[in-house]
Amino acid sequence: MSAVNSSAARVAAPTAIPAPGTFHVTQRVTLLCATPGATIHYTTDGSTPSADSPVFDPYVLPVLDAVNQGTRGVAFSYTIKALALKDGMDPSAVASFEYTIERRDTDSYISEEIYPGVHMITDYDDTKMYVVAGSERAMLIDAGLGNGNLRAFVEKLVGDKPLDVVISHGHPDHIAAMGQFQDHYDVYMNHRDLPMIERFIERMNMHIDREQIDDLREGMRFDLGDRSFVVYEVPGHSDGCVVLLDEASGLLIAGDAIGSNRVSIPDSLWMQFPGVMPIDTYLSSLRVFRAKVQGKIKEIVGGHNDVALHGEEYLDNLERAAQLLVDEGEDVLVPSLRPIDAWQVVVGDRLTDANWAAINVAKGRCLSAPPAQIATLSNLQVRGAALTPGFTPDQTEYTAQVAGDTAEIIATTTSSRARSLLVNGAPVASGEAFMAQLANGDTTFMIDVTSPDSSVTQTYTLVVRRG
């Protein structure tokens, strides 16, 4: 360590996020120094750091972990010590941060009432489930990763109310205990995730009967009496991802469909898996969903966050992140903080913005085409009418039925840098309404999208029917 020069200013002592304390799952620690340009050296074994100690890398965070001994919880303590150095200044004081990772037993659950009649259940791995009790019925969303008696735990919360069990998607940290409910209650999951769930049943020896999983589709409504939830499909993180919206309160229960953003885990929307849709397709999935629920979402709870997200602010950031990757390509990617073999696009400051958003991807397969060659729509709407079939970027032919003699058409390009967007040869602005006069009978609209480099043009056909 450098000798102290009494005439020199002293480097500020490092600080840490999260603050010292006890946690129940793995934490990753971010070290900070208020002195610009200072280098932070640290240790994780309680020894005194020096200039020879590891240098803090903001993309390779110190990991504080504890692994269950079989089904039993364990506790492990860490002492991180940190020193900040800068040429021409005296070294900082050594800062010390004490942490305990206290894993719960794998069969344990805890719950907290986060809204009137809404309990958040947390399992040993910090996966979140939700019990919503209405005046007439109750609903459980997701079944966690734990191996305890979740059914008994839930039944204590809902009493004798009839119960529906809704699974947001088929990943193992959301389905482990669903089999406990299948002989007693109706269990729902989008069947697009059945092939995936079958692999997990075999690989992880989960006791789940696929024949007792009812299909969960967009537009289904779970009426609990004094409140109800509508199902929306938001594929991406998995093919069968769904979210549930209480339109009266604005509460969205989102599973993993739009990711999470805990600071010290750290979280993101995980889209790095093999076979997951490209981000330009997910951008469409997100936009189509948002167009349907515009202005209705106030708060979002999901599969991993400890606190609610501010609905529109977080979704704006998530959409911006996807748009940034679509427009600029892999140049905008930074190393993922978890897992470290992925990459991510980030909008917002993880440490200061409660609604920051990140999307994890795998380089080389995160887009369907190079950014300059993306020539798709991310949404197509006819105001006041539903498209048949529902919009997806790779479906190019649609019909819609309207009552009047005009139609308000809104076409949104996937790339904000698309060279042109034409409706029947006339240029229109992406995302803005185009008023179209309708002929008697069917009126056909040809919608042409040209990629930023002009090398690709995609044509969509929309037939609007009167009456």
Short mmCIF file of C-alpha atoms in Angstrom, two decimals:
data_model
loop_
_atom_site.label_atom_id
_atom_site.label_comp_id
_atom_site.label_asym_id
_atom_site.label_seq_id
_atom_site.Cartn_x
_atom_site.Cartn_y
_atom_site.Cartn_z
CA MET A 1 0.00 0.00 0.00
CA SER A 2 1.23 3.50 -0.81
CA ALA A 3 2.52 5.62 2.03
CA VAL A 4 0.19 8.38 3.20
CA ASN A 5 1.17 11.87 2.01
CA SER A 6 -0.23 14.35 4.52
CA SER A 7 -0.33 17.10 1.89
CA ALA A 8 -2.41 15.07 -0.60
CA ALA A 9 -6.16 14.64 -0.67
CA ARG A 10 -7.46 11.25 0.34
CA VAL A 11 -9.44 8.95 -1.94
CA ALA A 12 -13.01 8.40 -0.76
CA ALA A 13 -13.64 5.07 0.95
CA PRO A 14 -15.46 2.49 -1.19
CA THR A 15 -19.14 1.79 -0.69
CA ALA A 16 -21.13 -1.32 -1.61
CA ILE A 17 -24.47 -2.31 -3.12
CA PRO A 18 -26.27 -4.11 -1.61
CA ALA A 19 -25.66 -2.76 1.84
CA PRO A 20 -24.31 -5.30 4.33
CA GLY A 21 -26.92 -7.64 5.76
CA THR A 22 -28.50 -11.08 5.60
CA PHE A 23 -29.88 -12.44 2.32
CA HIS A 24 -31.52 -15.71 1.35
CA VAL A 25 -30.08 -16.21 -2.14
CA THR A 26 -26.82 -15.55 -3.95
CA GLN A 27 -25.82 -11.89 -4.11
CA ARG A 28 -23.43 -10.06 -6.41
CA VAL A 29 -21.78 -7.03 -4.89
CA THR A 30 -21.08 -3.77 -6.68
CA LEU A 31 -18.28 -1.63 -5.24
CA LEU A 32 -18.29 2.13 -5.80
CA CYS A 33 -15.98 5.04 -5.09
CA ALA A 34 -17.00 8.71 -5.09
CA THR A 35 -13.52 9.75 -6.26
CA PRO A 36 -13.50 9.85 -10.09
CA GLY A 37 -10.84 7.66 -11.66
CA ALA A 38 -10.06 5.68 -8.50
CA THR A 39 -9.29 1.96 -8.75
CA ILE A 40 -10.89 -0.34 -6.19
CA HIS A 41 -9.00 -3.36 -4.87
CA TYR A 42 -10.84 -5.88 -2.73
CA THR A 43 -10.80 -9.21 -0.93
CA THR A 44 -13.69 -11.53 -0.03
CA ASP A 45 -12.04 -13.50 2.77
CA GLY A 46 -11.75 -10.71 5.31
CA SER A 47 -8.06 -10.08 4.66
CA THR A 48 -6.75 -6.54 4.26
CA PRO A 49 -6.64 -5.48 0.59
CA SER A 50 -3.60 -3.91 -1.04
CA ALA A 51 -2.56 -2.70 -4.48
CA ASP A 52 -1.87 -6.35 -5.31
CA SER A 53 -5.43 -7.47 -4.51
CA PRO A 54 -7.96 -8.09 -7.31
CA VAL A 55 -9.25 -4.99 -9.07
CA PHE A 56 -13.01 -4.54 -9.04
CA ASP A 57 -14.51 -5.08 -12.50
CA PRO A 58 -18.09 -3.76 -12.87
CA TYR A 59 -18.85 -6.63 -15.26
CA VAL A 60 -17.43 -9.39 -13.04
CA LEU A 61 -19.02 -8.86 -9.65
CA PRO A 62 -17.91 -10.63 -6.47
CA VAL A 63 -20.33 -13.52 -5.90
CA LEU A 64 -21.60 -14.38 -2.42
CA ASP A 65 -23.12 -17.84 -2.49
CA ALA A 66 -24.32 -20.63 -0.24
CA VAL A 67 -25.56 -24.00 -1.50
CA ASN A 68 -28.20 -26.06 0.30
CA GLN A 69 -27.01 -29.30 1.86
CA GLY A 70 -29.57 -31.54 0.22
CA THR A 71 -32.90 -30.17 1.39
CA ARG A 72 -31.48 -28.36 4.40
CA GLY A 73 -30.74 -24.68 4.51
CA VAL A 74 -27.26 -23.38 5.24
CA ALA A 75 -25.71 -20.09 6.26
CA PHE A 76 -22.40 -18.71 5.10
CA SER A 77 -20.78 -15.41 6.05
CA TYR A 78 -18.56 -13.20 3.94
CA THR A 79 -16.42 -10.19 4.73
CA ILE A 80 -15.55 -8.01 1.77
CA LYS A 81 -12.83 -5.44 2.36
CA ALA A 82 -12.11 -2.76 -0.20
CA LEU A 83 -9.44 -0.11 -0.77
CA ALA A 84 -9.53 2.67 -3.38
CA LEU A 85 -6.34 4.06 -4.95
CA LYS A 86 -5.57 6.94 -7.30
CA ASP A 87 -2.24 8.37 -8.40
CA GLY A 88 -1.41 11.62 -6.64
CA MET A 89 -3.84 10.99 -3.78
CA ASP A 90 -3.60 9.21 -0.46
CA PRO A 91 -5.20 5.74 -0.34
CA SER A 92 -8.72 5.52 0.99
CA ALA A 93 -9.57 4.04 4.32
CA VAL A 94 -10.23 0.31 4.10
CA ALA A 95 -13.97 -0.30 3.99
CA SER A 96 -15.43 -3.51 5.41
CA PHE A 97 -18.77 -5.09 4.45
CA GLU A 98 -20.30 -8.05 6.29
CA TYR A 99 -22.79 -10.35 4.53
CA THR A 100 -24.58 -13.55 5.43
CA ILE A 101 -26.24 -15.78 2.85
CA GLU A 102 -28.82 -17.78 4.78
CA ARG A 103 -30.49 -20.34 2.55
CA ARG A 104 -33.86 -21.65 3.70
CA ASP A 105 -34.84 -25.33 3.65
CA THR A 106 -36.01 -26.37 0.19
CA ASP A 107 -39.48 -27.26 1.52
CA SER A 108 -40.08 -23.87 3.15
CA TYR A 109 -42.37 -21.07 2.00
CA ILE A 110 -43.00 -17.60 3.35
CA SER A 111 -45.76 -15.18 2.41
CA GLU A 112 -46.53 -11.48 2.59
CA GLU A 113 -49.76 -9.64 1.79
CA ILE A 114 -48.58 -7.06 -0.74
CA TYR A 115 -52.04 -5.73 -1.69
CA PRO A 116 -55.42 -6.36 -0.07
CA GLY A 117 -56.22 -9.97 -0.86
CA VAL A 118 -52.95 -10.56 -2.76
CA HIS A 119 -50.25 -12.63 -1.07
CA MET A 120 -46.75 -13.05 -2.49
CA ILE A 121 -45.33 -16.47 -1.64
CA THR A 122 -41.55 -16.90 -1.81
CA ASP A 123 -39.80 -20.27 -1.92
CA TYR A 124 -36.28 -21.13 -0.82
CA ASP A 125 -34.79 -19.96 -4.13
CA ASP A 126 -36.57 -16.59 -3.96
CA THR A 127 -39.00 -17.48 -6.75
CA LYS A 128 -42.30 -15.66 -6.36
CA MET A 129 -45.84 -17.04 -6.52
CA TYR A 130 -49.07 -15.14 -5.96
CA VAL A 131 -52.35 -16.03 -4.27
CA VAL A 132 -55.24 -13.73 -5.09
CA ALA A 133 -58.34 -14.17 -2.92
CA GLY A 134 -61.56 -12.71 -4.30
CA SER A 135 -64.97 -12.59 -2.68
CA GLU A 136 -66.01 -15.90 -4.31
CA ARG A 137 -62.93 -17.68 -5.65
CA ALA A 138 -59.15 -17.67 -5.34
CA MET A 139 -56.29 -18.11 -7.77
CA LEU A 140 -52.67 -19.26 -7.42
CA ILE A 141 -50.22 -18.02 -10.03
CA ASP A 142 -47.19 -20.32 -10.40
CA ALA A 143 -45.89 -23.20 -8.32
CA GLY A 144 -42.25 -22.32 -7.64
CA LEU A 145 -39.13 -24.45 -7.39
CA GLY A 146 -39.47 -25.72 -3.82
CA ASN A 147 -40.39 -29.25 -2.76
CA GLY A 148 -42.55 -28.46 0.27
CA ASN A 149 -46.30 -28.84 0.70
CA LEU A 150 -47.32 -25.80 -1.29
CA ARG A 151 -50.93 -26.93 -1.53
CA ALA A 152 -51.38 -26.94 2.25
CA PHE A 153 -49.64 -23.56 2.48
CA VAL A 154 -51.97 -22.06 -0.14
CA GLU A 155 -55.11 -23.62 1.33
CA LYS A 156 -54.41 -21.92 4.65
CA LEU A 157 -54.43 -18.59 2.82
CA VAL A 158 -57.61 -19.14 0.79
CA GLY A 159 -59.72 -21.14 3.25
CA ASP A 160 -62.66 -22.91 1.63
CA LYS A 161 -62.77 -20.77 -1.53
CA PRO A 162 -62.64 -22.66 -4.85
CA LEU A 163 -59.15 -22.36 -6.31
CA ASP A 164 -57.75 -22.15 -9.82
CA VAL A 165 -54.02 -22.70 -10.44
CA VAL A 166 -52.46 -20.74 -13.29
CA ILE A 167 -48.90 -21.36 -14.48
CA SER A 168 -47.29 -18.36 -16.22
CA HIS A 169 -44.89 -20.54 -18.23
CA GLY A 170 -43.23 -23.93 -18.17
CA HIS A 171 -39.78 -23.30 -16.72
CA PRO A 172 -38.86 -25.47 -13.72
CA ASP A 173 -38.77 -22.63 -11.18
CA HIS A 174 -42.48 -22.03 -11.86
CA ILE A 175 -43.88 -25.57 -12.06
CA ALA A 176 -42.25 -27.73 -9.37
CA ALA A 177 -45.31 -28.08 -7.10
CA MET A 178 -48.07 -27.90 -9.71
CA GLY A 179 -48.64 -31.65 -9.53
CA GLN A 180 -49.80 -31.29 -5.91
CA PHE A 181 -52.89 -29.45 -7.13
CA GLN A 182 -53.89 -31.53 -10.16
CA ASP A 183 -56.17 -34.04 -8.41
CA HIS A 184 -57.91 -31.28 -6.46
CA TYR A 185 -58.14 -28.15 -8.63
CA ASP A 186 -58.11 -27.02 -12.25
CA VAL A 187 -54.54 -26.29 -13.37
CA TYR A 188 -53.91 -24.10 -16.42
CA MET A 189 -50.83 -23.48 -18.57
CA ASN A 190 -50.41 -22.43 -22.18
CA HIS A 191 -49.97 -25.65 -24.14
CA ARG A 192 -47.20 -24.16 -26.27
CA ASP A 193 -44.95 -24.93 -23.30
CA LEU A 194 -45.96 -28.61 -23.04
CA PRO A 195 -42.96 -29.93 -25.02
CA MET A 196 -40.64 -28.01 -22.71
CA ILE A 197 -42.38 -29.12 -19.54
CA GLU A 198 -42.14 -32.76 -20.60
CA ARG A 199 -38.36 -32.44 -20.75
CA PHE A 200 -38.25 -30.99 -17.24
CA ILE A 201 -40.60 -33.67 -15.87
CA GLU A 202 -38.20 -36.36 -17.08
CA ARG A 203 -34.95 -34.56 -16.27
CA MET A 204 -35.93 -33.31 -12.80
CA ASN A 205 -38.31 -36.12 -11.80
CA MET A 206 -41.23 -33.73 -11.29
CA HIS A 207 -44.56 -35.36 -10.46
CA ILE A 208 -46.76 -33.61 -13.00
CA ASP A 209 -49.51 -35.13 -15.14
CA ARG A 210 -49.47 -33.39 -18.52
CA GLU A 211 -52.98 -34.73 -19.22
CA GLN A 212 -54.32 -32.68 -16.32
CA ILE A 213 -53.02 -29.36 -17.63
CA ASP A 214 -55.80 -27.28 -19.18
CA ASP A 215 -54.81 -24.96 -22.01
CA LEU A 216 -54.43 -21.30 -21.06
CA ARG A 217 -55.21 -18.88 -23.89
CA GLU A 218 -55.42 -15.17 -24.49
CA GLY A 219 -58.77 -13.67 -23.59
CA MET A 220 -59.60 -16.14 -20.83
CA ARG A 221 -60.93 -14.41 -17.74
CA PHE A 222 -60.64 -15.65 -14.17
CA ASP A 223 -63.58 -14.16 -12.26
CA LEU A 224 -62.91 -14.24 -8.52
CA GLY A 225 -66.03 -12.33 -7.52
CA ASP A 226 -65.02 -8.80 -6.64
CA ARG A 227 -62.04 -8.87 -9.01
CA SER A 228 -61.08 -10.61 -12.21
CA PHE A 229 -57.96 -11.21 -14.27
CA VAL A 230 -57.65 -11.37 -18.06
CA VAL A 231 -55.01 -13.54 -19.74
CA TYR A 232 -52.69 -12.13 -22.41
CA GLU A 233 -50.08 -14.12 -24.31
CA VAL A 234 -46.62 -12.52 -24.45
CA PRO A 235 -44.35 -15.17 -26.01
CA GLY A 236 -40.60 -14.68 -25.87
CA HIS A 237 -38.96 -15.92 -22.69
CA SER A 238 -40.86 -19.10 -23.53
CA ASP A 239 -43.31 -19.84 -26.33
CA GLY A 240 -46.14 -20.10 -23.82
CA CYS A 241 -45.52 -17.08 -21.60
CA VAL A 242 -48.69 -15.41 -20.34
CA VAL A 243 -49.48 -12.47 -18.07
CA LEU A 244 -52.64 -11.72 -16.10
CA LEU A 245 -54.14 -8.25 -15.75
CA ASP A 246 -56.64 -6.98 -13.20
CA GLU A 247 -58.10 -4.21 -15.34
CA ALA A 248 -59.86 -2.55 -12.41
CA SER A 249 -56.75 -2.06 -10.27
CA GLY A 250 -54.10 -2.03 -13.01
CA LEU A 251 -52.14 -4.86 -11.38
CA LEU A 252 -50.24 -7.04 -13.87
CA ILE A 253 -48.96 -10.43 -12.69
CA ALA A 254 -46.31 -11.13 -15.29
CA GLY A 255 -44.32 -14.26 -14.43
CA ASP A 256 -41.10 -13.95 -16.44
CA ALA A 257 -42.66 -12.63 -19.67
CA ILE A 258 -41.14 -9.16 -19.26
CA GLY A 259 -38.17 -10.05 -17.06
CA SER A 260 -37.18 -8.76 -13.63
CA ASN A 261 -34.72 -6.15 -12.41
CA ARG A 262 -33.44 -6.92 -8.92
CA VAL A 263 -30.24 -4.94 -8.44
CA SER A 264 -27.96 -7.35 -6.62
CA ILE A 265 -28.92 -10.67 -8.21
CA PRO A 266 -28.81 -9.03 -10.89
CA ASP A 267 -31.85 -9.72 -13.05
CA SER A 268 -32.86 -9.18 -16.67
CA LEU A 269 -35.22 -10.65 -19.24
CA TRP A 270 -33.55 -13.95 -20.12
CA MET A 271 -33.63 -14.44 -23.89
CA GLN A 272 -30.25 -16.16 -24.32
CA PHE A 273 -31.55 -19.75 -24.48
CA PRO A 274 -31.15 -21.81 -27.67
CA GLY A 275 -34.36 -21.79 -29.66
CA VAL A 276 -35.75 -18.60 -28.10
CA MET A 277 -37.30 -16.16 -30.57
CA PRO A 278 -35.08 -13.33 -31.86
CA ILE A 279 -35.40 -9.93 -30.22
CA ASP A 280 -37.03 -8.32 -33.27
CA THR A 281 -39.83 -10.89 -32.93
CA TYR A 282 -40.05 -10.31 -29.18
CA LEU A 283 -40.30 -6.57 -29.80
CA SER A 284 -43.43 -7.31 -31.81
CA SER A 285 -44.79 -9.58 -29.06
CA LEU A 286 -44.31 -6.79 -26.53
CA ARG A 287 -45.79 -4.08 -28.77
CA VAL A 288 -48.86 -6.13 -29.66
CA PHE A 289 -49.52 -6.74 -25.97
CA ARG A 290 -48.99 -3.10 -25.00
CA ALA A 291 -51.35 -1.91 -27.72
CA LYS A 292 -54.09 -4.08 -26.24
CA VAL A 293 -53.67 -2.84 -22.66
CA GLN A 294 -52.54 0.73 -23.29
CA GLY A 295 -52.94 2.88 -20.19
CA LYS A 296 -54.32 0.07 -18.01
CA ILE A 297 -51.13 -1.14 -16.27
CA LYS A 298 -50.21 0.61 -13.04
CA GLU A 299 -47.94 -1.86 -11.23
CA ILE A 300 -46.24 -5.09 -12.21
CA VAL A 301 -45.29 -8.04 -10.02
CA GLY A 302 -43.47 -11.01 -11.45
CA GLY A 303 -41.63 -14.22 -10.85
CA HIS A 304 -38.56 -12.80 -9.13
CA ASN A 305 -38.75 -9.11 -8.18
CA ASP A 306 -39.11 -8.31 -4.49
CA VAL A 307 -41.07 -5.11 -5.11
CA ALA A 308 -43.51 -3.96 -7.77
CA LEU A 309 -42.38 -2.22 -10.93
CA HIS A 310 -44.00 0.97 -12.15
CA GLY A 311 -45.92 -0.43 -15.08
CA GLU A 312 -45.55 1.91 -18.04
CA GLU A 313 -42.11 3.23 -17.05
CA TYR A 314 -40.58 -0.23 -16.87
CA LEU A 315 -42.29 -1.40 -20.06
CA ASP A 316 -41.08 1.73 -21.86
CA ASN A 317 -37.50 0.92 -20.85
CA LEU A 318 -37.86 -2.73 -21.84
CA GLU A 319 -39.24 -1.76 -25.25
CA ARG A 320 -36.43 0.78 -25.71
CA ALA A 321 -33.87 -1.92 -24.94
CA ALA A 322 -35.32 -4.24 -27.57
CA GLN A 323 -35.57 -1.38 -30.08
CA LEU A 324 -31.95 -0.39 -29.44
CA LEU A 325 -30.73 -3.88 -30.26
CA VAL A 326 -32.92 -4.08 -33.37
CA ASP A 327 -31.68 -0.71 -34.66
CA GLU A 328 -28.01 -0.86 -33.71
CA GLY A 329 -27.25 -4.57 -33.55
CA GLU A 330 -24.71 -6.29 -31.34
CA ASP A 331 -22.55 -3.18 -30.98
CA VAL A 332 -24.85 -2.07 -28.13
CA LEU A 333 -24.33 -5.25 -26.11
CA VAL A 334 -22.38 -5.33 -22.86
CA PRO A 335 -21.36 -8.36 -20.81
CA SER A 336 -24.19 -9.86 -18.79
CA LEU A 337 -23.78 -9.72 -15.03
CA ARG A 338 -25.67 -13.03 -14.70
CA PRO A 339 -24.95 -15.43 -16.29
CA ILE A 340 -21.51 -14.25 -17.31
CA ASP A 341 -21.52 -16.19 -20.60
CA ALA A 342 -24.38 -14.09 -22.01
CA TRP A 343 -24.60 -10.52 -23.31
CA GLN A 344 -27.19 -7.87 -22.65
CA VAL A 345 -28.68 -4.61 -23.79
CA VAL A 346 -29.50 -2.20 -20.96
CA VAL A 347 -31.67 0.89 -20.61
CA GLY A 348 -31.49 2.85 -17.37
CA ASP A 349 -29.01 2.78 -14.50
CA ARG A 350 -29.23 -0.43 -12.49
CA LEU A 351 -28.06 1.33 -9.33
CA THR A 352 -30.25 4.43 -9.44
CA ASP A 353 -33.30 3.74 -11.63
CA ALA A 354 -36.01 1.58 -10.05
CA ASN A 355 -37.37 0.77 -13.51
CA TRP A 356 -34.14 -0.02 -15.37
CA ALA A 357 -34.46 -2.88 -17.86
CA ALA A 358 -32.04 -5.34 -19.43
CA ILE A 359 -32.41 -8.17 -21.93
CA ASN A 360 -29.97 -11.09 -21.96
CA VAL A 361 -29.14 -12.53 -25.38
CA ALA A 362 -26.64 -14.80 -27.10
CA LYS A 363 -24.40 -13.13 -29.66
CA GLY A 364 -24.77 -14.37 -33.21
CA ARG A 365 -28.43 -15.43 -32.91
CA CYS A 366 -30.26 -12.61 -31.17
CA LEU A 367 -31.77 -11.07 -34.34
CA SER A 368 -33.50 -12.68 -37.31
CA ALA A 369 -31.40 -10.62 -39.75
CA PRO A 370 -28.69 -7.94 -39.65
CA PRO A 371 -30.22 -4.64 -38.45
CA ALA A 372 -29.86 -3.02 -41.88
CA GLN A 373 -31.91 -5.83 -43.46
CA ILE A 374 -34.89 -5.98 -41.08
CA ALA A 375 -38.02 -5.27 -43.13
CA THR A 376 -40.93 -6.37 -40.95
CA LEU A 377 -43.82 -4.82 -39.12
CA SER A 378 -43.90 -5.18 -35.37
CA ASN A 379 -47.62 -4.44 -35.21
CA LEU A 380 -50.58 -3.88 -37.49
CA GLN A 381 -53.86 -2.54 -36.13
CA VAL A 382 -57.25 -1.56 -37.47
CA ARG A 383 -58.82 0.73 -34.91
CA GLY A 384 -61.89 -0.86 -33.36
CA ALA A 385 -61.45 -4.20 -35.13
CA ALA A 386 -59.55 -7.39 -34.47
CA LEU A 387 -57.15 -8.84 -37.02
CA THR A 388 -57.62 -12.41 -38.19
CA PRO A 389 -55.28 -14.07 -37.45
CA GLY A 390 -53.69 -12.13 -34.58
CA PHE A 391 -50.61 -10.21 -35.64
CA THR A 392 -47.16 -11.79 -35.76
CA PRO A 393 -44.27 -10.48 -37.91
CA ASP A 394 -43.96 -13.63 -40.02
CA GLN A 395 -47.68 -13.75 -40.90
CA THR A 396 -48.25 -11.53 -43.93
CA GLU A 397 -51.97 -11.89 -44.74
CA TYR A 398 -54.79 -10.53 -42.54
CA THR A 399 -58.46 -9.66 -42.58
CA ALA A 400 -60.49 -7.29 -40.42
CA GLN A 401 -64.17 -6.36 -40.33
CA VAL A 402 -65.39 -2.82 -39.62
CA ALA A 403 -68.81 -1.20 -39.41
CA GLY A 404 -68.31 2.10 -41.26
CA ASP A 405 -67.03 3.27 -44.61
CA THR A 406 -63.56 4.22 -43.35
CA ALA A 407 -60.81 2.31 -41.58
CA GLU A 408 -58.07 3.68 -39.36
CA ILE A 409 -54.96 1.60 -40.02
CA ILE A 410 -51.85 1.76 -37.86
CA ALA A 411 -48.72 0.01 -39.09
CA THR A 412 -45.57 0.02 -36.96
CA THR A 413 -42.20 -0.98 -38.40
CA THR A 414 -39.88 -3.19 -36.37
CA SER A 415 -36.83 -1.09 -37.20
CA SER A 416 -37.14 2.60 -36.41
CA ARG A 417 -34.67 3.11 -39.29
CA ALA A 418 -36.79 1.38 -41.97
CA ARG A 419 -36.21 3.10 -45.31
CA SER A 420 -39.90 3.34 -46.14
CA LEU A 421 -43.41 2.27 -45.15
CA LEU A 422 -46.05 2.40 -47.88
CA VAL A 423 -49.79 1.67 -47.79
CA ASN A 424 -51.07 1.07 -51.33
CA GLY A 425 -48.05 2.99 -52.57
CA ALA A 426 -48.54 6.05 -50.35
CA PRO A 427 -45.89 6.82 -47.71
CA VAL A 428 -47.10 6.71 -44.11
CA ALA A 429 -45.36 7.25 -40.79
CA SER A 430 -44.64 4.26 -38.60
CA GLY A 431 -47.04 4.06 -35.67
CA GLU A 432 -49.33 6.84 -36.90
CA ALA A 433 -52.95 6.41 -37.98
CA PHE A 434 -53.71 6.20 -41.71
CA MET A 435 -57.36 6.95 -42.60
CA ALA A 436 -58.51 4.79 -45.49
CA GLN A 437 -61.71 5.10 -47.50
CA LEU A 438 -63.41 1.74 -48.02
CA ALA A 439 -65.12 0.50 -51.15
CA ASN A 440 -68.27 -1.60 -51.09
CA GLY A 441 -67.44 -5.15 -50.11
CA ASP A 442 -63.78 -5.92 -49.49
CA THR A 443 -60.97 -3.36 -49.68
CA THR A 444 -57.41 -4.65 -49.98
CA PHE A 445 -54.42 -2.78 -48.61
CA MET A 446 -50.86 -3.65 -49.57
CA ILE A 447 -48.39 -2.59 -46.90
CA ASP A 448 -44.73 -2.52 -47.98
CA VAL A 449 -41.83 -2.25 -45.53
CA THR A 450 -38.34 -1.60 -46.89
CA SER A 451 -35.26 -2.32 -44.80
CA PRO A 452 -32.82 0.44 -43.77
CA ASP A 453 -30.34 -0.55 -46.49
CA SER A 454 -33.11 -0.93 -49.13
CA SER A 455 -32.08 -4.51 -49.85
CA VAL A 456 -35.25 -6.17 -48.52
CA THR A 457 -38.93 -5.32 -48.92
CA GLN A 458 -41.66 -7.25 -47.11
CA THR A 459 -45.29 -6.96 -48.21
CA TYR A 460 -48.26 -7.47 -45.90
CA THR A 461 -51.82 -7.81 -47.21
CA LEU A 462 -54.79 -6.52 -45.21
CA VAL A 463 -58.35 -7.12 -46.41
CA VAL A 464 -60.90 -4.89 -44.65
CA ARG A 465 -64.54 -5.95 -44.85
CA ARG A 466 -67.51 -3.66 -44.22
CA GLY A 467 -70.55 -4.69 -42.27
#
